[in-house]
Amino acid sequence: MIRIQQIKVPVKHTEKDIELKIRKLLRIGPEQPISFQIRKQSVDARRGRETVYVYTVDVDLHRTTEQEQKLVGQVHNKNIMLTKCKKYHFLPTGTRKLSHRPVIVGSGPAGLFCAYLLASYGYRPRIIERGKMAEDRLQDVEAFWRGGALNTSSNVQFGEGGAGTFSDGKLNTLVKDPVGRNRFVLETFVKHGADSSILYVNKPHIGTDRLIQVVTDMRKEIIRLGGTFHFQTCMTDLQIRNEKLCSIRVEKDGREQELPTDLLVLAIGHSARDTLQLLQARHIPMQAKAFAVGLRVEHPQQMINAHQYHGKDCTGLPTASYKVTASLNDSRGVYSFCMCPGGYVVNASSERGGLVVNGMSYQKRDGQNANSAVIVAVTPKDFPDGGRDPLSGTVFQRQLEQRAYELGSGKIPQQLYGDYKNGIVSKAYGDFPSQTKGNCAFADLDELLPAELKSAFINGMEQFAQYIPDFNRYDAILSGVESRTSSPVRILRKEDYTGETDGIYPCGEGAGYAGGIMSAAMDGMKVAEAIAGRYAVFG
């Protein structure tokens, strides 16, 4: 296989145009049969240059490796090289016998991909999920956004697919992946209904609307392979004897049931505070960890497009995104997070009396506004009691969320950026309205973040304007509070992915080992590999 990088074609192009470029670069005529696969697609819109799409492709000339190597040597181009496609392999080798079916708590990306692999090789996992299946969960969420009551077990945070289901379905990650897990996750999403473009676009995303369909299809496949889902079912206790897991207790519709198991995957997500309290009571080792909090900021998408594409015609180009970071003297990091092109600010609350926001986009990313969280790093030193209690970060989050709820009287509290700096409660939007899912109200956000965090936020916004002019515009819309950026807790585990208790596997974002859909899914795969390397197939 021959890999060619830096293939540049006009914005308006076809696959035939890419093929012609390939033939020209390899110096082969139209009579030579070829096939190619796009590995990466990005846009080069640098100022002063023609905007072009840039591709990396893998080309099959249907020749021997020796012949391909000779051809590569003849063209003398540093962007043309031989490559081998790495295929992900999952091979159960464990011999330890399971007395009962494995149990996975949580059906977010970590739990879902752990279950997918285990089910594919005969382990017949049980998946425990406090929320509802994706299609029913969507109805609860949309009813809440229309002003209905919050369902504390079925909302933006809880339910099949996890919190990422309602945050655009972004699939980029910085996790290094030498064995092909990343590709496997993307291919699995495509197999179950995602657009094939996620396999190669620079910043892949599925979109909330499509992701619900994908998750639903993955569930059906896991069931077909022998897995079992228990929705609206919450783990309420676990039994440990002689430092070994024996069973868990679950509750559904007010009834409790004991499930014997010798293998428990804790893929609980970053918002299962009651489960964390249970684990602490059962002496499961945990520690407080750093995360970040801040406000979600809206700008007109047209403004972001104009800057990123330097005022050029955006026809045929993806809705523009951005990523900005600031370096402050007090060493606190301030940066954009979960940027949603053409997206919406959403009420992502999961507890009564508390309010938290997030951002989401649909697959087309065709909303009028761009939004991202502008967040400030916090460490256990910022938490009550200085982080000595492993759950002090959740206390810190809850205090912010209760304050946000009070400020907006249960609605998303908002303020224009200029008013926020000047201590004025906003009375109307500026040149553009907010795009939200859920009711909102103007409030004094000065009462929300602690003074040190507010100062860092404003300094960050001012620095960002050096990179994106008008980022600090007076009428940029702020919404609070963004507090669930990642888990404030880490459930300790060993190098073999097991916890201190035999049979317990902390997993994913809620356990403190991932941050986003892709890294959580890949961590779920790692845990499945560890299980398959220790235990024989069930039954």
mmCIF file of N, CA and C in Angstrom, residues 191-260:
data_model
loop_
_atom_site.group_PDB
_atom_site.id
_atom_site.type_symbol
_atom_site.label_atom_id
_atom_site.label_comp_id
_atom_site.label_asym_id
_atom_site.label_seq_id
_atom_site.Cartn_x
_atom_site.Cartn_y
_atom_site.Cartn_z
ATOM 1 N N LYS A 191 -20.292 1.469 10.968
ATOM 2 C CA LYS A 191 -21.031 0.212 10.781
ATOM 3 C C LYS A 191 -22.444 0.317 11.309
ATOM 4 N N HIS A 192 -22.623 1.144 12.341
ATOM 5 C CA HIS A 192 -23.934 1.237 12.972
ATOM 6 C C HIS A 192 -24.671 2.532 12.635
ATOM 7 N N GLY A 193 -24.260 3.185 11.548
ATOM 8 C CA GLY A 193 -25.081 4.268 11.025
ATOM 9 C C GLY A 193 -24.466 5.644 10.934
ATOM 10 N N ALA A 194 -23.248 5.844 11.440
ATOM 11 C CA ALA A 194 -22.601 7.152 11.316
ATOM 12 C C ALA A 194 -22.124 7.361 9.880
ATOM 13 N N ASP A 195 -22.000 8.611 9.486
ATOM 14 C CA ASP A 195 -21.522 8.919 8.143
ATOM 15 C C ASP A 195 -20.065 8.493 8.005
ATOM 16 N N SER A 196 -19.719 7.920 6.865
ATOM 17 C CA SER A 196 -18.364 7.390 6.662
ATOM 18 C C SER A 196 -17.294 8.477 6.672
ATOM 19 N N SER A 197 -17.690 9.747 6.568
ATOM 20 C CA SER A 197 -16.714 10.829 6.563
ATOM 21 C C SER A 197 -15.957 10.925 7.887
ATOM 22 N N ILE A 198 -16.524 10.370 8.980
ATOM 23 C CA ILE A 198 -15.819 10.445 10.260
ATOM 24 C C ILE A 198 -14.513 9.660 10.229
ATOM 25 N N LEU A 199 -14.348 8.794 9.245
ATOM 26 C CA LEU A 199 -13.118 8.006 9.136
ATOM 27 C C LEU A 199 -11.934 8.839 8.681
ATOM 28 N N TYR A 200 -12.199 10.037 8.128
ATOM 29 C CA TYR A 200 -11.069 10.785 7.579
ATOM 30 C C TYR A 200 -11.104 12.295 7.814
ATOM 31 N N VAL A 201 -12.243 12.882 8.160
ATOM 32 C CA VAL A 201 -12.240 14.342 8.335
ATOM 33 C C VAL A 201 -11.362 14.717 9.524
ATOM 34 N N ASN A 202 -10.817 15.924 9.472
ATOM 35 C CA ASN A 202 -9.824 16.352 10.452
ATOM 36 C C ASN A 202 -10.378 16.386 11.869
ATOM 37 N N LYS A 203 -11.596 16.896 12.026
ATOM 38 C CA LYS A 203 -12.232 16.937 13.351
ATOM 39 C C LYS A 203 -13.584 16.252 13.239
ATOM 40 N N PRO A 204 -13.600 14.931 13.305
ATOM 41 C CA PRO A 204 -14.847 14.197 13.051
ATOM 42 C C PRO A 204 -15.893 14.433 14.132
ATOM 43 N N HIS A 205 -17.135 14.424 13.712
ATOM 44 C CA HIS A 205 -18.246 14.477 14.664
ATOM 45 C C HIS A 205 -19.419 13.752 14.033
ATOM 46 N N ILE A 206 -20.297 13.227 14.884
ATOM 47 C CA ILE A 206 -21.465 12.498 14.394
ATOM 48 C C ILE A 206 -22.696 13.395 14.393
ATOM 49 N N GLY A 207 -22.835 14.208 15.433
ATOM 50 C CA GLY A 207 -24.041 15.013 15.602
ATOM 51 C C GLY A 207 -25.002 14.309 16.537
ATOM 52 N N THR A 208 -25.607 15.080 17.439
ATOM 53 C CA THR A 208 -26.504 14.503 18.432
ATOM 54 C C THR A 208 -27.630 13.704 17.779
ATOM 55 N N ASP A 209 -28.209 14.237 16.704
ATOM 56 C CA ASP A 209 -29.338 13.556 16.067
ATOM 57 C C ASP A 209 -28.946 12.190 15.526
ATOM 58 N N ARG A 210 -27.783 12.089 14.890
ATOM 59 C CA ARG A 210 -27.339 10.804 14.321
ATOM 60 C C ARG A 210 -26.795 9.871 15.406
ATOM 61 N N LEU A 211 -26.154 10.414 16.423
ATOM 62 C CA LEU A 211 -25.531 9.586 17.451
ATOM 63 C C LEU A 211 -26.572 8.742 18.186
ATOM 64 N N ILE A 212 -27.753 9.277 18.402
ATOM 65 C CA ILE A 212 -28.812 8.519 19.065
ATOM 66 C C ILE A 212 -29.152 7.270 18.255
ATOM 67 N N GLN A 213 -29.196 7.400 16.943
ATOM 68 C CA GLN A 213 -29.476 6.244 16.092
ATOM 69 C C GLN A 213 -28.339 5.224 16.148
ATOM 70 N N VAL A 214 -27.097 5.716 16.169
ATOM 71 C CA VAL A 214 -25.932 4.829 16.211
ATOM 72 C C VAL A 214 -25.906 4.020 17.502
ATOM 73 N N VAL A 215 -26.124 4.705 18.626
ATOM 74 C CA VAL A 215 -26.112 4.032 19.925
ATOM 75 C C VAL A 215 -27.209 2.971 19.990
ATOM 76 N N THR A 216 -28.378 3.310 19.480
ATOM 77 C CA THR A 216 -29.492 2.355 19.464
ATOM 78 C C THR A 216 -29.130 1.104 18.678
ATOM 79 N N ASP A 217 -28.500 1.280 17.533
ATOM 80 C CA ASP A 217 -28.126 0.136 16.692
ATOM 81 C C ASP A 217 -27.040 -0.706 17.356
ATOM 82 N N MET A 218 -26.102 -0.062 18.053
ATOM 83 C CA MET A 218 -25.066 -0.815 18.771
ATOM 84 C C MET A 218 -25.682 -1.657 19.883
ATOM 85 N N ARG A 219 -26.672 -1.093 20.574
ATOM 86 C CA ARG A 219 -27.356 -1.859 21.624
ATOM 87 C C ARG A 219 -28.004 -3.117 21.045
ATOM 88 N N LYS A 220 -28.669 -2.975 19.923
ATOM 89 C CA LYS A 220 -29.331 -4.122 19.306
ATOM 90 C C LYS A 220 -28.315 -5.205 18.931
ATOM 91 N N GLU A 221 -27.133 -4.783 18.488
ATOM 92 C CA GLU A 221 -26.099 -5.755 18.128
ATOM 93 C C GLU A 221 -25.558 -6.461 19.369
ATOM 94 N N ILE A 222 -25.361 -5.721 20.449
ATOM 95 C CA ILE A 222 -24.879 -6.328 21.695
ATOM 96 C C ILE A 222 -25.887 -7.354 22.200
ATOM 97 N N ILE A 223 -27.162 -7.043 22.107
ATOM 98 C CA ILE A 223 -28.201 -7.994 22.520
ATOM 99 C C ILE A 223 -28.172 -9.228 21.628
ATOM 100 N N ARG A 224 -28.016 -9.023 20.327
ATOM 101 C CA ARG A 224 -27.950 -10.155 19.399
ATOM 102 C C ARG A 224 -26.789 -11.085 19.736
ATOM 103 N N LEU A 225 -25.708 -10.501 20.250
ATOM 104 C CA LEU A 225 -24.508 -11.280 20.568
ATOM 105 C C LEU A 225 -24.553 -11.893 21.973
ATOM 106 N N GLY A 226 -25.658 -11.696 22.683
ATOM 107 C CA GLY A 226 -25.797 -12.344 23.981
ATOM 108 C C GLY A 226 -25.760 -11.423 25.177
ATOM 109 N N GLY A 227 -25.573 -10.119 24.963
ATOM 110 C CA GLY A 227 -25.590 -9.179 26.068
ATOM 111 C C GLY A 227 -27.013 -8.853 26.503
ATOM 112 N N THR A 228 -27.150 -8.312 27.700
ATOM 113 C CA THR A 228 -28.460 -7.947 28.250
ATOM 114 C C THR A 228 -28.394 -6.544 28.830
ATOM 115 N N PHE A 229 -29.374 -5.713 28.479
ATOM 116 C CA PHE A 229 -29.445 -4.354 29.013
ATOM 117 C C PHE A 229 -30.541 -4.275 30.073
ATOM 118 N N HIS A 230 -30.223 -3.574 31.164
ATOM 119 C CA HIS A 230 -31.185 -3.329 32.226
ATOM 120 C C HIS A 230 -31.310 -1.811 32.390
ATOM 121 N N PHE A 231 -32.293 -1.212 31.709
ATOM 122 C CA PHE A 231 -32.486 0.229 31.772
ATOM 123 C C PHE A 231 -33.310 0.605 32.998
ATOM 124 N N GLN A 232 -33.221 1.895 33.362
ATOM 125 C CA GLN A 232 -33.909 2.428 34.543
ATOM 126 C C GLN A 232 -33.601 1.580 35.777
ATOM 127 N N THR A 233 -32.354 1.160 35.843
ATOM 128 C CA THR A 233 -31.879 0.294 36.914
ATOM 129 C C THR A 233 -30.603 0.901 37.488
ATOM 130 N N CYS A 234 -30.577 1.096 38.785
ATOM 131 C CA CYS A 234 -29.446 1.784 39.425
ATOM 132 C C CYS A 234 -28.754 0.856 40.417
ATOM 133 N N MET A 235 -27.427 0.811 40.375
ATOM 134 C CA MET A 235 -26.681 0.048 41.370
ATOM 135 C C MET A 235 -26.754 0.782 42.706
ATOM 136 N N THR A 236 -27.191 0.077 43.744
ATOM 137 C CA THR A 236 -27.359 0.698 45.058
ATOM 138 C C THR A 236 -26.382 0.169 46.098
ATOM 139 N N ASP A 237 -25.722 -0.954 45.814
ATOM 140 C CA ASP A 237 -24.767 -1.487 46.784
ATOM 141 C C ASP A 237 -23.924 -2.559 46.103
ATOM 142 N N LEU A 238 -22.834 -2.897 46.731
ATOM 143 C CA LEU A 238 -22.029 -4.026 46.263
ATOM 144 C C LEU A 238 -21.502 -4.790 47.470
ATOM 145 N N GLN A 239 -21.399 -6.089 47.290
ATOM 146 C CA GLN A 239 -20.968 -6.980 48.361
ATOM 147 C C GLN A 239 -19.540 -7.443 48.089
ATOM 148 N N ILE A 240 -18.675 -7.230 49.081
ATOM 149 C CA ILE A 240 -17.261 -7.618 48.973
ATOM 150 C C ILE A 240 -16.917 -8.498 50.166
ATOM 151 N N ARG A 241 -16.354 -9.647 49.873
ATOM 152 C CA ARG A 241 -15.909 -10.536 50.944
ATOM 153 C C ARG A 241 -14.461 -10.932 50.684
ATOM 154 N N ASN A 242 -13.640 -10.783 51.725
ATOM 155 C CA ASN A 242 -12.215 -11.130 51.616
ATOM 156 C C ASN A 242 -11.557 -10.425 50.425
ATOM 157 N N GLU A 243 -11.889 -9.127 50.289
ATOM 158 C CA GLU A 243 -11.341 -8.273 49.230
ATOM 159 C C GLU A 243 -11.675 -8.774 47.827
ATOM 160 N N LYS A 244 -12.796 -9.498 47.716
ATOM 161 C CA LYS A 244 -13.232 -10.001 46.417
ATOM 162 C C LYS A 244 -14.711 -9.673 46.213
ATOM 163 N N LEU A 245 -15.041 -9.181 45.025
ATOM 164 C CA LEU A 245 -16.422 -8.855 44.696
ATOM 165 C C LEU A 245 -17.269 -10.123 44.648
ATOM 166 N N CYS A 246 -18.462 -10.077 45.264
ATOM 167 C CA CYS A 246 -19.371 -11.223 45.252
ATOM 168 C C CYS A 246 -20.664 -10.938 44.485
ATOM 169 N N SER A 247 -21.196 -9.710 44.668
ATOM 170 C CA SER A 247 -22.468 -9.388 44.025
ATOM 171 C C SER A 247 -22.689 -7.884 44.086
ATOM 172 N N ILE A 248 -23.699 -7.427 43.346
ATOM 173 C CA ILE A 248 -24.151 -6.044 43.463
ATOM 174 C C ILE A 248 -25.648 -6.054 43.693
ATOM 175 N N ARG A 249 -26.145 -4.971 44.284
ATOM 176 C CA ARG A 249 -27.580 -4.795 44.420
ATOM 177 C C ARG A 249 -28.029 -3.685 43.487
ATOM 178 N N VAL A 250 -29.151 -3.899 42.849
ATOM 179 C CA VAL A 250 -29.695 -2.907 41.925
ATOM 180 C C VAL A 250 -31.140 -2.620 42.305
ATOM 181 N N GLU A 251 -31.599 -1.435 41.917
ATOM 182 C CA GLU A 251 -32.968 -1.022 42.214
ATOM 183 C C GLU A 251 -33.650 -0.563 40.935
ATOM 184 N N LYS A 252 -34.859 -1.076 40.731
ATOM 185 C CA LYS A 252 -35.681 -0.644 39.609
ATOM 186 C C LYS A 252 -37.128 -0.563 40.068
ATOM 187 N N ASP A 253 -37.757 0.568 39.812
ATOM 188 C CA ASP A 253 -39.164 0.785 40.178
ATOM 189 C C ASP A 253 -39.419 0.484 41.655
ATOM 190 N N GLY A 254 -38.450 0.870 42.509
ATOM 191 C CA GLY A 254 -38.623 0.681 43.933
ATOM 192 C C GLY A 254 -38.317 -0.708 44.438
ATOM 193 N N ARG A 255 -37.989 -1.628 43.556
ATOM 194 C CA ARG A 255 -37.669 -2.996 43.966
ATOM 195 C C ARG A 255 -36.167 -3.222 43.876
ATOM 196 N N GLU A 256 -35.635 -3.877 44.878
ATOM 197 C CA GLU A 256 -34.210 -4.203 44.888
ATOM 198 C C GLU A 256 -33.983 -5.655 44.534
ATOM 199 N N GLN A 257 -32.865 -5.900 43.880
ATOM 200 C CA GLN A 257 -32.516 -7.256 43.453
ATOM 201 C C GLN A 257 -31.013 -7.431 43.582
ATOM 202 N N GLU A 258 -30.579 -8.613 43.960
ATOM 203 C CA GLU A 258 -29.162 -8.905 44.050
ATOM 204 C C GLU A 258 -28.719 -9.654 42.802
ATOM 205 N N LEU A 259 -27.626 -9.172 42.216
ATOM 206 C CA LEU A 259 -27.055 -9.827 41.038
ATOM 207 C C LEU A 259 -25.690 -10.396 41.406
ATOM 208 N N PRO A 260 -25.564 -11.710 41.512
ATOM 209 C CA PRO A 260 -24.244 -12.291 41.771
ATOM 210 C C PRO A 260 -23.314 -12.032 40.585
#
